[in-house]
Short mmCIF file of C-alpha atoms and ligand atoms in Angstrom, two decimals:
data_model
loop_
_atom_site.label_atom_id
_atom_site.label_comp_id
_atom_site.label_asym_id
_atom_site.label_seq_id
_atom_site.Cartn_x
_atom_site.Cartn_y
_atom_site.Cartn_z
CA MET A 30 -23.14 104.63 -56.54
CA GLU A 31 -19.66 104.52 -58.08
CA ILE A 32 -17.06 102.41 -56.20
CA ARG A 33 -13.37 102.69 -56.59
CA ILE A 34 -11.07 100.33 -54.79
CA PHE A 35 -7.50 101.24 -53.86
CA ASP A 36 -4.54 99.35 -52.34
CA THR A 37 -3.86 101.75 -49.44
CA PRO A 38 -5.65 104.45 -47.35
CA ALA A 39 -3.10 107.01 -48.79
CA GLN A 40 -4.26 106.13 -52.29
CA CYS A 41 -7.98 106.72 -51.21
CA GLY A 42 -6.97 110.04 -49.76
CA ASN A 43 -5.11 111.12 -52.83
CA ALA A 44 -8.12 110.25 -55.01
CA CYS A 45 -10.58 112.03 -52.72
CA ALA A 46 -8.26 115.12 -52.50
CA THR A 47 -8.06 115.19 -56.24
CA LEU A 48 -11.88 115.12 -56.52
CA ILE A 49 -12.27 117.98 -54.09
CA ALA A 50 -9.41 119.95 -55.79
CA ALA A 51 -11.10 119.50 -59.13
CA GLN A 52 -14.30 120.99 -57.62
CA ILE A 53 -12.42 123.94 -56.24
CA ILE A 54 -10.64 124.56 -59.57
CA LYS A 55 -13.88 124.32 -61.35
CA LYS A 56 -15.70 126.77 -58.90
CA GLU A 57 -13.44 128.89 -56.72
CA ASP A 58 -16.24 129.67 -54.23
CA SER A 59 -17.18 126.09 -53.67
CA ILE A 60 -19.21 125.01 -50.63
CA LEU A 61 -17.34 122.15 -49.11
CA GLY A 62 -19.00 119.65 -46.73
CA LEU A 63 -16.29 118.36 -44.37
CA ALA A 64 -15.86 115.46 -42.09
CA THR A 65 -13.71 114.49 -39.12
CA GLY A 66 -12.33 111.18 -37.82
CA SER A 67 -9.16 109.22 -38.73
CA THR A 68 -10.25 108.43 -42.27
CA PRO A 69 -10.19 111.88 -43.87
CA ILE A 70 -6.68 112.68 -42.57
CA PRO A 71 -4.84 111.54 -45.66
CA THR A 72 -7.33 113.52 -47.79
CA TYR A 73 -6.54 116.67 -45.77
CA ASN A 74 -2.84 116.05 -45.93
CA ARG A 75 -3.04 115.78 -49.70
CA LEU A 76 -5.23 118.92 -50.01
CA VAL A 77 -2.66 120.80 -47.92
CA GLU A 78 0.14 119.61 -50.19
CA MET A 79 -1.83 120.70 -53.22
CA TYR A 80 -2.41 124.07 -51.64
CA GLN A 81 1.37 124.40 -50.91
CA GLN A 82 2.16 123.52 -54.45
CA GLY A 83 -0.15 126.26 -55.73
CA ILE A 84 -2.64 123.95 -57.23
CA ILE A 85 -5.61 124.98 -55.20
CA ASP A 86 -6.75 128.13 -53.53
CA PHE A 87 -9.20 128.00 -50.65
CA SER A 88 -9.60 131.84 -50.16
CA LYS A 89 -13.10 131.90 -51.70
CA CYS A 90 -14.33 128.58 -50.39
CA ARG A 91 -16.79 128.10 -47.67
CA SER A 92 -17.19 125.08 -45.57
CA PHE A 93 -19.68 123.34 -43.32
CA ASN A 94 -18.73 120.41 -41.10
CA LEU A 95 -20.95 117.46 -40.43
CA ASP A 96 -21.07 117.35 -36.71
CA GLU A 97 -19.68 118.29 -33.26
CA TYR A 98 -19.88 116.87 -29.81
CA VAL A 99 -22.22 118.47 -27.29
CA GLY A 100 -20.69 119.84 -24.11
CA ILE A 101 -17.00 120.02 -24.74
CA PRO A 102 -15.25 123.32 -25.33
CA GLU A 103 -14.32 124.35 -28.87
CA ASP A 104 -10.69 124.27 -27.97
CA HIS A 105 -10.81 120.78 -26.24
CA PRO A 106 -8.20 118.55 -28.08
CA CYS A 107 -11.01 116.21 -29.18
CA SER A 108 -13.51 118.73 -30.43
CA TYR A 109 -14.17 118.76 -34.05
CA HIS A 110 -13.53 122.55 -34.16
CA ARG A 111 -9.96 121.80 -32.96
CA PHE A 112 -9.60 118.81 -35.33
CA MET A 113 -10.42 121.01 -38.33
CA ARG A 114 -8.10 123.77 -37.38
CA ASP A 115 -5.29 121.28 -36.83
CA ASN A 116 -5.83 119.13 -39.87
CA LEU A 117 -6.97 121.69 -42.44
CA PHE A 118 -8.09 125.25 -41.62
CA ASP A 119 -4.83 126.45 -40.09
CA ARG A 120 -2.77 124.90 -42.88
CA VAL A 121 -4.40 126.40 -45.94
CA ASN A 122 -5.73 129.87 -46.92
CA ILE A 123 -9.38 129.33 -46.11
CA ASP A 124 -10.84 132.39 -44.28
CA ILE A 125 -11.82 130.98 -40.83
CA ALA A 126 -14.88 133.24 -40.92
CA ASN A 127 -16.02 131.18 -43.92
CA THR A 128 -15.83 127.86 -42.02
CA HIS A 129 -18.66 126.44 -40.12
CA VAL A 130 -18.77 123.68 -37.47
CA PRO A 131 -21.99 123.15 -35.53
CA ASN A 132 -21.96 124.76 -32.07
CA GLY A 133 -22.38 121.82 -29.51
CA ASN A 134 -22.42 124.36 -26.75
CA ALA A 135 -25.27 126.45 -27.97
CA SER A 136 -27.70 127.22 -25.14
CA ASP A 137 -30.62 126.44 -27.55
CA LEU A 138 -29.57 123.45 -29.58
CA GLN A 139 -32.85 123.44 -31.47
CA LYS A 140 -32.26 126.95 -32.69
CA GLU A 141 -28.63 126.05 -33.53
CA THR A 142 -29.52 123.04 -35.66
CA SER A 143 -32.26 124.83 -37.68
CA SER A 144 -30.00 127.85 -38.26
CA TYR A 145 -27.22 125.53 -39.36
CA ASP A 146 -29.43 123.98 -42.04
CA LYS A 147 -30.61 127.37 -43.12
CA ALA A 148 -27.04 128.67 -43.38
CA ILE A 149 -26.20 125.80 -45.83
CA ILE A 150 -29.29 126.48 -47.91
CA ASP A 151 -28.54 130.26 -47.98
CA ALA A 152 -24.97 129.47 -49.07
CA GLY A 153 -26.40 127.64 -52.12
CA GLY A 154 -26.05 124.07 -50.83
CA ILE A 155 -23.07 121.79 -50.59
CA ASP A 156 -21.03 121.18 -53.79
CA VAL A 157 -19.04 118.18 -52.54
CA GLN A 158 -19.70 116.41 -49.25
CA LEU A 159 -16.86 114.33 -47.76
CA LEU A 160 -18.00 111.43 -45.52
CA GLY A 161 -16.44 108.79 -43.44
CA ILE A 162 -18.54 105.83 -42.27
CA GLY A 163 -18.96 104.41 -38.81
CA ARG A 164 -18.56 100.66 -38.06
CA ASN A 165 -22.35 100.82 -37.53
CA GLY A 166 -22.90 102.38 -40.86
CA HIS A 167 -23.46 105.93 -39.58
CA ILE A 168 -22.70 109.01 -41.67
CA GLY A 169 -22.13 112.14 -39.78
CA PHE A 170 -23.53 111.15 -36.37
CA ASN A 171 -26.72 109.81 -37.96
CA GLU A 172 -26.87 106.60 -35.92
CA PRO A 173 -28.86 103.39 -36.77
CA GLY A 174 -32.42 103.91 -35.93
CA GLU A 175 -36.07 103.66 -37.04
CA LYS A 176 -35.85 106.37 -39.56
CA PHE A 177 -33.66 108.71 -41.60
CA ILE A 178 -33.69 112.03 -39.80
CA THR A 179 -33.75 114.85 -42.44
CA PRO A 180 -32.84 117.96 -40.52
CA CYS A 181 -29.72 118.84 -38.52
CA HIS A 182 -30.45 117.50 -35.12
CA GLU A 183 -29.13 116.59 -31.69
CA VAL A 184 -28.09 112.91 -31.37
CA THR A 185 -27.56 110.45 -28.67
CA LEU A 186 -24.51 108.46 -29.60
CA THR A 187 -24.73 104.68 -29.68
CA GLU A 188 -22.47 102.39 -27.62
CA SER A 189 -20.74 101.35 -30.85
CA THR A 190 -19.76 104.93 -31.60
CA ILE A 191 -18.74 105.70 -28.10
CA GLU A 192 -16.51 102.47 -28.13
CA ALA A 193 -15.07 103.48 -31.56
CA ASN A 194 -14.30 107.08 -30.50
CA LYS A 195 -12.88 106.44 -27.01
CA ARG A 196 -9.46 106.03 -28.58
CA PHE A 197 -9.29 109.79 -28.94
CA PHE A 198 -10.13 110.45 -25.27
CA ASP A 199 -8.46 109.63 -22.03
CA SER A 200 -11.13 107.21 -21.10
CA GLU A 201 -14.56 105.91 -22.34
CA ASN A 202 -16.22 108.05 -19.62
CA ASP A 203 -14.89 111.12 -21.22
CA VAL A 204 -16.52 110.50 -24.51
CA PRO A 205 -19.57 112.87 -24.83
CA ARG A 206 -22.86 111.04 -25.02
CA LYS A 207 -24.45 113.55 -27.23
CA ALA A 208 -23.60 115.32 -30.51
CA VAL A 209 -25.15 117.61 -33.16
CA SER A 210 -25.16 116.22 -36.65
CA LEU A 211 -26.23 117.32 -40.04
CA GLY A 212 -29.19 115.19 -40.98
CA ILE A 213 -29.63 112.96 -43.95
CA GLY A 214 -31.42 115.75 -45.86
CA ALA A 215 -28.48 118.06 -46.23
CA ILE A 216 -26.14 115.11 -47.15
CA MET A 217 -28.55 113.96 -49.84
CA ARG A 218 -28.98 117.48 -51.17
CA ALA A 219 -25.20 117.75 -51.66
CA ARG A 220 -24.50 117.84 -55.43
CA CYS A 221 -21.71 115.26 -55.00
CA VAL A 222 -21.05 112.90 -52.02
CA VAL A 223 -17.69 111.23 -51.59
CA LEU A 224 -17.41 108.54 -48.86
CA VAL A 225 -14.07 107.28 -47.90
CA ALA A 226 -13.63 104.01 -45.91
CA THR A 227 -10.46 102.17 -45.05
CA GLY A 228 -9.58 99.18 -42.92
CA LYS A 229 -11.12 95.80 -42.16
CA ASP A 230 -13.37 97.14 -39.45
CA LYS A 231 -15.40 99.03 -42.13
CA ALA A 232 -15.88 95.99 -44.38
CA GLN A 233 -19.31 95.00 -42.93
CA ALA A 234 -20.60 98.59 -43.07
CA ILE A 235 -19.39 98.92 -46.61
CA HIS A 236 -20.99 95.65 -47.56
CA ASP A 237 -24.29 96.62 -46.09
CA THR A 238 -24.08 100.14 -47.64
CA VAL A 239 -23.43 98.88 -51.16
CA LYS A 240 -25.23 95.44 -51.20
CA GLY A 241 -27.94 95.70 -48.57
CA GLU A 242 -31.29 97.19 -48.82
CA ILE A 243 -31.83 100.82 -48.07
CA THR A 244 -32.64 100.96 -44.38
CA PRO A 245 -32.20 103.34 -41.50
CA ASP A 246 -30.40 100.61 -39.64
CA VAL A 247 -27.51 101.35 -42.04
CA GLN A 248 -27.73 105.06 -42.52
CA ALA A 249 -25.13 105.14 -45.33
CA SER A 250 -27.35 102.82 -47.43
CA ILE A 251 -29.46 105.87 -48.38
CA LEU A 252 -26.49 106.79 -50.61
CA GLN A 253 -27.71 104.14 -53.15
CA ALA A 254 -30.40 106.67 -53.86
CA HIS A 255 -27.95 109.60 -54.39
CA PRO A 256 -27.43 110.43 -58.03
CA ASN A 257 -23.77 111.31 -57.67
CA ALA A 258 -22.25 109.33 -54.83
CA ILE A 259 -18.66 107.95 -55.05
CA LEU A 260 -17.00 105.48 -52.60
CA PHE A 261 -13.24 105.49 -52.38
CA ILE A 262 -12.41 102.39 -50.36
CA ASP A 263 -9.30 100.40 -49.74
CA LYS A 264 -8.94 96.67 -50.35
CA GLU A 265 -9.63 95.92 -46.68
CA ALA A 266 -12.91 97.88 -46.51
CA ALA A 267 -13.83 96.22 -49.80
CA SER A 268 -13.08 92.75 -48.54
CA MET A 269 -16.78 91.77 -48.15
CA LEU A 270 -17.96 93.00 -51.48
P1 PGA B 317 -13.18 107.19 -38.37
O1 PGA B 317 -14.68 107.65 -38.13
O2 PGA B 317 -12.80 107.81 -39.70
O3 PGA B 317 -12.44 107.76 -37.25
O4 PGA B 317 -13.26 105.72 -38.48
C1 PGA B 317 -15.61 107.66 -39.21
C2 PGA B 317 -16.97 107.90 -38.77
O5 PGA B 317 -17.27 107.58 -37.59
O6 PGA B 317 -17.80 108.47 -39.46
#
């Protein structure tokens, strides 16, 4: 695992966007694994700037997002479909038909999750997977538990995640209790994984991810076993290393 520490979240975002841009320049039909949350916003802003400057072209890229809540409409202001349109898809020239976010409203979630995994494999696998990290060490919505769950699956969110995500909703009661998440398998199969973490409230999770043993209690710790994982973290998130 390679670790790079920056002074500010904006610098982490610039570095991460540069890595993704390099991937797109190297392979114009790259498969991008994308993430939501507050952390990737500086990365997306910088990617949009690079697109506007003519440095990168998304027209042949395809993307697969990590996760989506179960049971809120796609156009809900807190849905990850909406987040991706607002922060990236509607601001660059990616073909929306080439973007994929799990359908948390599928009538058959089992079918949805297995076809999502298959679509990634059929596309040739993820070239670069962008990740945030939860305060509890989750990646995607792979919550702490007894094992690493390999396939895309339905998840019951932990209290810690509901607490962390309530800031986006009107009240804690409005936070969905379930989600669909890419499993650890697809994340580990990505050819490159880049995890961004900023702020003091990620310091413990980053410590456990980097210095702890590999354990499903800290799902991100599995990245120690990934051959090409890079962490872009700010000084605050690095403060316990
Ligand atoms: P955040 O979420 O970027 O909003 O902190 C990250 C995550 O939960 O994976």
